[in-house]
Short mmCIF file of C-alpha atoms in Angstrom, two decimals:
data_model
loop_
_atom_site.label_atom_id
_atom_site.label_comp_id
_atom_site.label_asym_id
_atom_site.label_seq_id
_atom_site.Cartn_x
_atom_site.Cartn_y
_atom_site.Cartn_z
CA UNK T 1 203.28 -14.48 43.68
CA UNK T 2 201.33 -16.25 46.07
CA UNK T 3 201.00 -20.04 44.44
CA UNK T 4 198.58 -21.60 47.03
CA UNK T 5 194.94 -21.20 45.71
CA UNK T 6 192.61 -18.26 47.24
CA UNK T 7 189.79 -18.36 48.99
CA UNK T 8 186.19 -18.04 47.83
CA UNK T 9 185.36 -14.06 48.12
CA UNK T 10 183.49 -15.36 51.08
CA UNK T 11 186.31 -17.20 52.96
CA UNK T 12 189.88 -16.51 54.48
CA UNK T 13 192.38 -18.06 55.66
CA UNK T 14 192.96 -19.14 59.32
CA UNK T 15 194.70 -22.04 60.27
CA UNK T 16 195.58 -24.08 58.11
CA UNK T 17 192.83 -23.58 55.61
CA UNK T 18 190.21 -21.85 54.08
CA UNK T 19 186.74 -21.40 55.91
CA UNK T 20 184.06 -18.99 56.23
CA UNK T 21 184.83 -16.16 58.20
CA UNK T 22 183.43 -15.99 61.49
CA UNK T 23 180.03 -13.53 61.63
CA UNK T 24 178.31 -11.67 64.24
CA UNK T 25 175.36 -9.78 63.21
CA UNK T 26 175.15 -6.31 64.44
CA UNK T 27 172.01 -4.05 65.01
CA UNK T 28 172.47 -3.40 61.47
CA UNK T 29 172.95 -6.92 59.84
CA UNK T 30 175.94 -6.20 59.22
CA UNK T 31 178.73 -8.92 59.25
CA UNK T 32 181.12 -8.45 61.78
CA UNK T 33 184.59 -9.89 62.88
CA UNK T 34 186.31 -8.79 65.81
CA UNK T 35 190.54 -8.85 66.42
CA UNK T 36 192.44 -7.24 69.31
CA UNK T 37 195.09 -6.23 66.37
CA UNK T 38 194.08 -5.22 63.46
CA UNK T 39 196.61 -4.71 60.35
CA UNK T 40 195.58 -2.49 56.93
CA UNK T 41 198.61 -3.36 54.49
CA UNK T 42 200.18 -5.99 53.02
CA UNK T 43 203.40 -5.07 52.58
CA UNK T 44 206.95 -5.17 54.05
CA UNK T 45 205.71 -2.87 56.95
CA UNK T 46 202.42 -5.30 57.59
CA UNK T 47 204.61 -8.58 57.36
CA UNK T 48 207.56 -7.32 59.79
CA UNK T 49 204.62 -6.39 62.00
CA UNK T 50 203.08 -9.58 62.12
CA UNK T 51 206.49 -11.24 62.39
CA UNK T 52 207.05 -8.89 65.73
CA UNK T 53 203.33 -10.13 66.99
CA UNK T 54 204.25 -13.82 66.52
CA UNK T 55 207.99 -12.76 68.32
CA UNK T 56 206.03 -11.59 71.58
CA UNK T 57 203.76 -14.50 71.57
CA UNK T 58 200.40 -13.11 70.21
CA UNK T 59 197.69 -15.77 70.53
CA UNK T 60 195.65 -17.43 67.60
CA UNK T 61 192.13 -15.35 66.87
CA UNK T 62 193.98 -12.14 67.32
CA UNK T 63 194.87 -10.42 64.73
CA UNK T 64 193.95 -9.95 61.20
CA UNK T 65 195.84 -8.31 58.14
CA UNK T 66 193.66 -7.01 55.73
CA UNK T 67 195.57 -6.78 52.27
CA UNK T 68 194.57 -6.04 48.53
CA UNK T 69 197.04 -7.95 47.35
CA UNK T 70 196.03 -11.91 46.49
CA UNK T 71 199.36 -12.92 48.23
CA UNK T 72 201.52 -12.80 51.32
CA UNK T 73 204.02 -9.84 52.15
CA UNK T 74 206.99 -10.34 50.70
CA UNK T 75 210.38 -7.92 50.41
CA UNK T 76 209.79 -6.07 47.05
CA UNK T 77 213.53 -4.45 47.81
CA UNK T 78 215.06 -7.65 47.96
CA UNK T 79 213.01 -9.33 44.91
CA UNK T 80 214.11 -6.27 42.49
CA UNK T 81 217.49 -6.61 43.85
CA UNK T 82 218.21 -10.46 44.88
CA UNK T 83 216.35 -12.59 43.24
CA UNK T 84 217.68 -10.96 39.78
CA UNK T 85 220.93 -10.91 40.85
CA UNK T 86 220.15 -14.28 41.74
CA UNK T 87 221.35 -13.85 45.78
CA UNK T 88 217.27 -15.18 46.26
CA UNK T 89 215.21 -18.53 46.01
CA UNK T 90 212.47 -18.34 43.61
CA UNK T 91 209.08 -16.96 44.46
CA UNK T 92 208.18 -20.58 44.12
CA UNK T 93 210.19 -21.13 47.29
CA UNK T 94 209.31 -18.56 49.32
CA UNK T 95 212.81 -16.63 48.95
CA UNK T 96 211.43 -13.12 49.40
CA UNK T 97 208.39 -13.85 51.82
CA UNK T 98 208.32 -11.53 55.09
CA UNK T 99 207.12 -14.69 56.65
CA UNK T 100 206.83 -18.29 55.51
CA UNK T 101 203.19 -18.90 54.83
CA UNK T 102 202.76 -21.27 57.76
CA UNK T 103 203.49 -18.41 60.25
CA UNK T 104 200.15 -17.09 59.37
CA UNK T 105 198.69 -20.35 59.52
CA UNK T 106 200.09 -21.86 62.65
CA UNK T 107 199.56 -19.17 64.32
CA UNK T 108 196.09 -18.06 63.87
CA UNK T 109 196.91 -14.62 61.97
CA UNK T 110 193.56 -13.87 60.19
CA UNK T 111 194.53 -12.79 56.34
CA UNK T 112 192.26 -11.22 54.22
CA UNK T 113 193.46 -11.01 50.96
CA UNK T 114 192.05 -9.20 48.15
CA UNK T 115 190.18 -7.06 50.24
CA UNK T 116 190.26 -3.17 50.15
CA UNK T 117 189.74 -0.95 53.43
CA UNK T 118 187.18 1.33 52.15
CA UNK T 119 186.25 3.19 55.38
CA UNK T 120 187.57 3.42 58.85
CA UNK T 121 185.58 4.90 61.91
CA UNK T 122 188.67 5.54 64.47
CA UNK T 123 185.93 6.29 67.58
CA UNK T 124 183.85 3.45 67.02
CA UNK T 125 186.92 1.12 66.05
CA UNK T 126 185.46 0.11 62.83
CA UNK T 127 186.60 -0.67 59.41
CA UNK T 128 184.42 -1.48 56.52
CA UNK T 129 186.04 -3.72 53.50
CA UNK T 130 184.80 -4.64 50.36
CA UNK T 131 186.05 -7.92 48.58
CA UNK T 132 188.18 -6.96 45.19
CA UNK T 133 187.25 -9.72 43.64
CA UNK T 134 183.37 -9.72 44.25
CA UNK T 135 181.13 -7.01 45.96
CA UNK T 136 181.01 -8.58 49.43
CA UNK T 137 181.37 -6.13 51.95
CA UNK T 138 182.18 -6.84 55.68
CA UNK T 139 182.66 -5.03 59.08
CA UNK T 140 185.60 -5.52 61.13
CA UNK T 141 185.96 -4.21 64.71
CA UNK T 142 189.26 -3.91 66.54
CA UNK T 143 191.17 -3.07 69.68
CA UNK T 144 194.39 -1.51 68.36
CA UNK T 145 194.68 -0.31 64.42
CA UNK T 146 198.19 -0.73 62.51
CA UNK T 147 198.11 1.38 59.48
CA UNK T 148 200.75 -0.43 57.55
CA UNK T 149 200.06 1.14 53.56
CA UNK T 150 202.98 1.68 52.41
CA UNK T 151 203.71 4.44 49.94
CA UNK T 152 203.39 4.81 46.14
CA UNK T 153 205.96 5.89 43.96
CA UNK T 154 206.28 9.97 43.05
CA UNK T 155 207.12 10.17 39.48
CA UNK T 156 209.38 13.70 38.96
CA UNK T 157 207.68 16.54 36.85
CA UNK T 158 210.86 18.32 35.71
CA UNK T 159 212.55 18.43 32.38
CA UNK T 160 213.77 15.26 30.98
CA UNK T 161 211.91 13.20 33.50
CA UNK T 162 210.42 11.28 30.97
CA UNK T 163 213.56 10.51 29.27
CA UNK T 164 214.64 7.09 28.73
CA UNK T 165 217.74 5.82 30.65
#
């Protein structure tokens, strides 16, 4: 739902716009960013957190959501229930964001979007990511970890489950 364009595989968005990300190279070569707060999700749980952040006055450079999906978080509850019952703006006006895009923006929240977590190191305080939309791959190091991944749907397995309504 996210109308704005995306970044290049190789940029992200901070502050207004898109620019490269900002590198340090380790003993490995590896690319690395570093956040005090770093947030794996992109859902409800992710958004509410970064709305709490910006609440208690969290500083630009901070933190940085890391999120597979190519938009914002935004209330799936309230789009499968308000929005159709038309309660909700359109996605086109931001009716079922967690936060207004310029939150992120204005306030320096690092967003990765389509970008997968495909390792964490909890004693070194490491995640790796790889780009979803190219093979780029990228270190992240960080202070305090919010695992904010939601859930996925259990589908029943007993008689007449697969039933139609």
């Amino acid at each position: 739902f996210y109308r704005g364009k995306l970044p290049a595989p190789n940029m992200h968005l901070r502050g207004g716009s898109a620019v490269a990300k900002p590198q340090v190279e380790g003993a490995d070569k590896d690319k690395i960013d570093r956040f005090d707060i770093l947030i794996i999700g992109g859902g409800v749980a992710a958004g509410y957190c970064v709305k709490e952040l910006v609440a208690k006055g969290i500083g630009p450079g901070k933190v940085c959501m890391v999120s597979e999906e190519n938009c914002y978080p935004y209330e799936r509850p309230a789009l499968t229930k308000g929005y159709l019952l038309g309660k909700l703006p359109s996605p086109q006006h931001g009716g079922f964001l967690c936060n207004a895009e310029d939150v992120y923006l204005k306030r320096g929240i690092e967003v990765l979007l389509c970008n997968k977590v495909t390792e964490i190191d909890f004693v070194k305080r490491k995640v790796r990511t790889q780009s979803t939309r190219s093979k780029e791959q990228s270190t992240i190091e960080y202070r305090q970890l919010v695992l904010a991944t939601g859930m996925d749907v259990e589908r029943l397995t007993v008689p007449g489950s697969s039933l139609s309504n």
